[in-house]
C-alpha positions in Angstrom: -35.7 -21.0 -13.1 -38.5 -18.9 -11.6 -38.3 -15.3 -10.6 -37.9 -16.1 -6.8 -35.0 -18.5 -7.5 -33.3 -15.9 -9.8 -33.6 -13.2 -7.1 -32.3 -15.6 -4.5 -29.3 -16.5 -6.7 -28.6 -12.9 -7.5 -28.8 -12.0 -3.8 -26.3 -14.7 -2.9 -23.8 -13.6 -5.6 -24.0 -9.8 -4.9 -25.0 -9.6 -1.3 -23.5 -11.0 1.9 -25.6 -12.5 4.8 -25.7 -9.1 6.5 -27.4 -7.5 3.5 -24.4 -5.5 2.4 -22.9 -5.7 -1.1 -20.2 -8.3 -1.1 -16.7 -7.0 -0.4 -15.3 -8.0 -3.8 -18.0 -6.0 -5.6 -17.3 -3.0 -3.3 -13.7 -3.2 -4.4 -14.7 -3.3 -8.0 -17.1 -0.4 -7.6 -14.5 1.8 -6.1 -12.3 1.7 -9.3 -14.6 3.6 -11.6 -15.8 5.9 -8.8 -12.3 6.9 -8.0 -11.2 7.1 -11.6 -14.2 9.3 -12.4 -13.6 11.7 -9.5 -9.9 11.9 -10.4 -10.6 12.7 -14.1 -13.0 15.5 -13.1 -10.6 17.0 -10.6 -7.6 16.9 -12.9 -9.6 18.2 -15.9 -10.8 21.2 -13.9 -7.2 21.8 -12.7 -5.8 21.7 -16.3 -8.5 24.0 -17.5 -7.7 26.5 -14.7 -4.0 26.3 -15.6 -4.8 26.9 -19.3 -6.8 30.0 -18.3 -4.4 31.4 -15.7 -1.1 30.5 -17.4 -1.8 29.6 -21.1 1.9 29.5 -21.9 2.4 26.6 -19.6 2.9 23.1 -21.2 1.6 20.3 -19.0 2.3 17.6 -21.6 4.4 15.0 -19.7 4.5 11.3 -19.5 4.1 11.4 -15.8 3.0 14.1 -13.3 6.4 13.7 -11.5 8.1 15.4 -14.4 5.7 18.4 -14.5 6.8 21.6 -12.9 6.3 21.2 -9.2 4.0 24.2 -8.9 1.6 22.2 -11.1 2.5 18.6 -10.0 1.9 19.3 -6.4 -1.7 20.5 -6.7 -2.5 17.9 -9.3 -1.2 15.1 -7.0 -3.1 16.7 -4.1 -6.3 16.6 -6.1 -5.8 12.9 -7.1 -5.4 12.1 -3.3 -8.5 14.1 -2.5 -10.4 12.2 -5.2 -9.2 8.8 -4.0 -10.0 9.6 -0.4 -13.4 11.0 -1.3 -14.3 7.8 -3.2 -13.1 5.7 -0.2 -15.2 7.8 2.2 -18.3 7.5 0.1 -17.8 3.7 -0.2 -17.2 3.3 3.5 -20.2 5.5 4.4 -22.7 4.1 1.9 -21.8 0.4 1.4 -19.5 -0.6 4.3 -21.2 1.4 7.1 -17.8 1.8 8.6 -15.8 4.8 9.9 -13.4 6.5 7.5 -10.8 6.0 10.1 -10.7 2.3 9.2 -9.0 3.2 5.9 -5.8 3.7 7.9 -4.9 7.2 7.0 -6.0 9.0 10.2 -3.6 11.0 12.3 -3.7 8.9 15.4 -1.0 8.9 18.1 1.4 6.6 16.2 1.1 7.7 12.6 4.4 9.6 12.6 6.3 6.8 14.3 5.1 4.4 11.6 5.9 6.9 8.8 9.4 7.4 10.2 10.0 3.7 10.5 8.8 3.2 7.0 11.1 6.0 5.8 14.0 4.4 7.6 13.3 1.0 6.2 12.9 2.2 2.6 16.0 4.3 2.7 18.0 1.4 4.2 16.9 -1.0 1.6 17.8 1.3 -1.3 21.1 2.2 0.4 21.9 -1.5 0.7 21.2 -2.2 -2.9 23.3 0.7 -4.2 26.1 -0.1 -1.8 26.2 -3.7 -3.0 26.2 -2.7 -6.6 28.9 -0.1 -6.0 31.1 -2.7 -4.3 30.6 -5.0 -7.3 31.9 -2.2 -9.6 28.8 -1.7 -11.8 27.8 1.6 -10.2 29.7 4.8 -9.5 28.4 7.9 -7.8 29.6 11.5 -8.2 28.5 14.9 -7.0 26.2 16.6 -9.5 26.3 20.3 -8.6 24.9 21.4 -12.0 21.8 19.3 -11.4 20.9 20.5 -7.9 19.3 23.4 -6.3 17.7 23.3 -2.9 14.4 24.6 -4.1 14.1 22.0 -6.8 15.3 19.3 -4.5 12.7 20.2 -1.8 9.8 20.7 -4.3 10.6 17.3 -6.0 10.6 15.7 -2.6 7.1 17.0 -2.0 6.0 15.7 -5.4 7.4 12.2 -4.6 5.8 12.2 -1.1 2.4 13.0 -2.6 2.9 10.5 -5.4 3.8 7.8 -2.8 0.8 8.6 -0.7 -1.6 8.5 -3.8 -0.2 5.1 -5.0 -0.6 3.6 -1.5 -4.1 4.9 -1.1 -4.9 3.3 -4.5 -3.0 0.0 -4.2 -3.1 -0.7 -0.3 -6.2 1.4 0.5 -9.9 0.6 0.0 -9.7 -1.9 -2.9 -6.9 -4.0 -1.2 -8.7 -3.9 2.1 -12.0 -5.2 0.6 -10.1 -7.9 -1.2 -8.6 -9.0 2.1 -12.1 -9.1 3.5 -13.3 -11.1 0.4 -10.6 -13.5 -0.6 -8.2 -13.4 2.3 -4.9 -11.6 2.8 -2.7 -14.0 0.6 -4.8 -13.6 -2.5 -5.3 -9.9 -2.0 -1.6 -9.4 -1.8 -0.9 -11.5 -4.8 -3.6 -9.8 -6.9 -2.7 -6.2 -6.0 1.1 -6.8 -6.2 0.6 -8.3 -9.7 -1.4 -5.2 -10.7 1.2 -2.9 -9.2 3.8 -4.6 -11.3 1.7 -4.5 -14.5 1.1 -0.8 -14.4 4.8 -0.2 -14.4 5.5 -2.3 -17.5 5.1 0.7 -19.9 7.8 2.6 -18.0 11.0 3.4 -20.0 13.6 0.6 -20.1 11.3 -1.9 -18.2 12.4 -5.5 -18.2 11.0 -8.8 -17.0 13.3 -8.5 -13.9 12.2 -4.9 -13.2 8.5 -6.0 -13.4 9.1 -8.9 -11.0 10.9 -6.6 -8.6 8.0 -4.2 -8.7 5.7 -7.1 -7.9 7.9 -7.9 -4.9 7.9 -4.3 -3.9 4.1 -4.5 -4.0 4.2 -7.5 -1.6 6.5 -5.6 0.7 4.2 -2.6 0.9 1.1 -4.8 1.3 2.8 -6.6 4.3 3.6 -3.2 5.7 -0.1 -2.3 5.7 -1.1 -5.7 7.1 1.3 -5.4 10.0 -0.1 -2.0 11.1 -3.6 -1.9 9.4 -2.6 1.6 8.4 -1.1 3.3 5.3 1.6 5.3 7.1 4.3 2.6 7.2 3.9 1.8 3.5 3.8 5.5 2.5 7.1 6.0 4.4 8.7 3.1 2.7 7.5 4.1 -0.7 8.5 7.7 -0.4 12.0 7.0 1.0 12.5 4.2 -1.7 11.9 6.7 -4.5 13.4 9.8 -3.0 16.7 8.2 -1.9 17.0 6.4 -5.3 16.2 9.4 -7.4 16.9 12.9 -6.1 19.5 11.8 -3.5 21.5 9.2 -5.3 20.7 10.2 -8.9 19.3 6.9 -10.3 16.2 6.6 -12.5 13.1 5.8 -10.5 11.3 3.0 -12.3 12.9 4.2 -15.6 12.1 7.9 -14.9 15.1 10.3 -14.6 14.6 12.9 -11.9 15.1 16.6 -13.0 17.0 17.5 -9.8 19.7 15.2 -8.3 22.2 15.6 -5.4 24.4 12.8 -6.9 24.8 11.4 -10.3 24.9 7.7 -10.8 27.0 6.0 -13.6 26.2 2.4 -14.3 28.0 -0.3 -16.4 28.1 -4.0 -16.6 25.1 -6.4 -17.1 21.6 -4.9 -16.8 20.5 -7.7 -14.5 23.1 -6.6 -12.0 23.2 -2.8 -12.4 19.6 -2.3 -13.4 20.6 -0.3 -16.4 18.5 2.7 -17.5 15.6 1.5 -15.4 17.5 2.1 -12.2 18.2 -0.2 -9.2 14.7 -1.6 -9.4 15.9 -3.6 -12.5 18.7 -5.3 -10.5 18.8 -8.7 -9.0 20.3 -7.1 -5.9 17.0 -5.3 -5.3 15.2 -8.7 -5.6 17.2 -9.9 -2.7 16.6 -6.7 -0.7 12.9 -6.8 -1.4 12.6 -10.3 -0.2 14.7 -9.7 2.8 12.7 -6.6 3.8 9.4 -8.6 3.4 10.6 -11.5 5.5 11.8 -9.1 8.2 8.4 -7.3 8.3 6.6 -10.6 8.5 8.7 -12.0 11.3 9.2 -8.9 13.5 7.1 -8.6 16.6 8.1 -4.9 17.0 5.5 -3.7 14.5 1.7 -4.1 15.2 -1.5 -2.1 15.0 -1.6 0.7 17.5 -4.2 0.5 20.3 -6.2 3.3 18.7 -6.3 1.4 15.4 -7.3 -1.8 17.1 -10.2 0.0 18.7 -11.4 1.5 15.4 -11.2 -1.9 13.6 -13.3 -3.7 16.2 
C-alpha cells in the first residue's frame, strides 16, 4: 500500500466527510482530557486543604462521605473540569456552541429539573412503598441521626454529585456516541459502563448492577427526550436524596451520614435490596422499566424551542 492510499485510509478512519474528527474519536478523546483536568483540579484542592487545615483527613472511599465543607468544593471542581473539557472539545473539534451540551439556563431548565425531581422521587417512593407493604422494609424516625445543617449540606453534595455524573455519562461522550453509532447503541454502551462503575460499591450484587444499568437507560432516555441534562439531573438527584437522607436507605451501598428516617430491612435480598439499598431489589427493576417506558411514550416531554434552535 503506497503512501497516498495509507493517508486516504487513515483519513476515512479518523475524519468524517466534513473534515472533522469522527464523532466516536471525539468521544474517546474527551475521556483523558476530562480525567486529566479533574486530577489537576482535585490535586490542587487537596494540597490547599493540607496547607490550610492539615489536621483534616480526606481519606474516604467516596467524596459523598467527606465533610461537606470539602466535598462541595471538590465536586464543584470536578464539574468545572468536566464542563471545561466539553467546552474545549466543542470549540476545537465540533465547531459547535457550548449550549448544545444541554446545561444552559434557558427558559425551561427549571421546569425540566422539577419534573425530573418529581419523577425520581415518585419512583423511589413507589419502590419503598411496595417493599414496605410486602413486609421486608420498616421505617422509623431517626432523631439522633439528623440535624438540619447536615441534612441540607448533604443534599447539596448529592445534587452536585448527580450533576457531575450526568455531565460525564449523558453529556459530551454520550452525545458524540449518539452522533456516531446512533441512540440505541449509545444508550446501551453508556448504561453498561454506568452499571460497571458501580460494581465495586459495598454489597453490590448482579441484580443491583442490572438495576444500575436500567437506571442508566432511564437517564439516557430523559436526555434524549429533552436534549438537555436538566431532566436527568433532577431524576438522579431526587433518586439518591429521597432514598438516602430522607428515607434512610443506603445509596448504591453507601450509608448516608445524616438521615431523617432509618430503614430496617429483612427478608430475601432480591426483594429488600439488603445492604445495597432499594437499588438491589427486583421491585426497583420494575420501577425503572416502568419509568423508562413512560418517558419513551409520553408526548408531554420534548426539547424546548430554545434548545431546538440551538441544535439546528
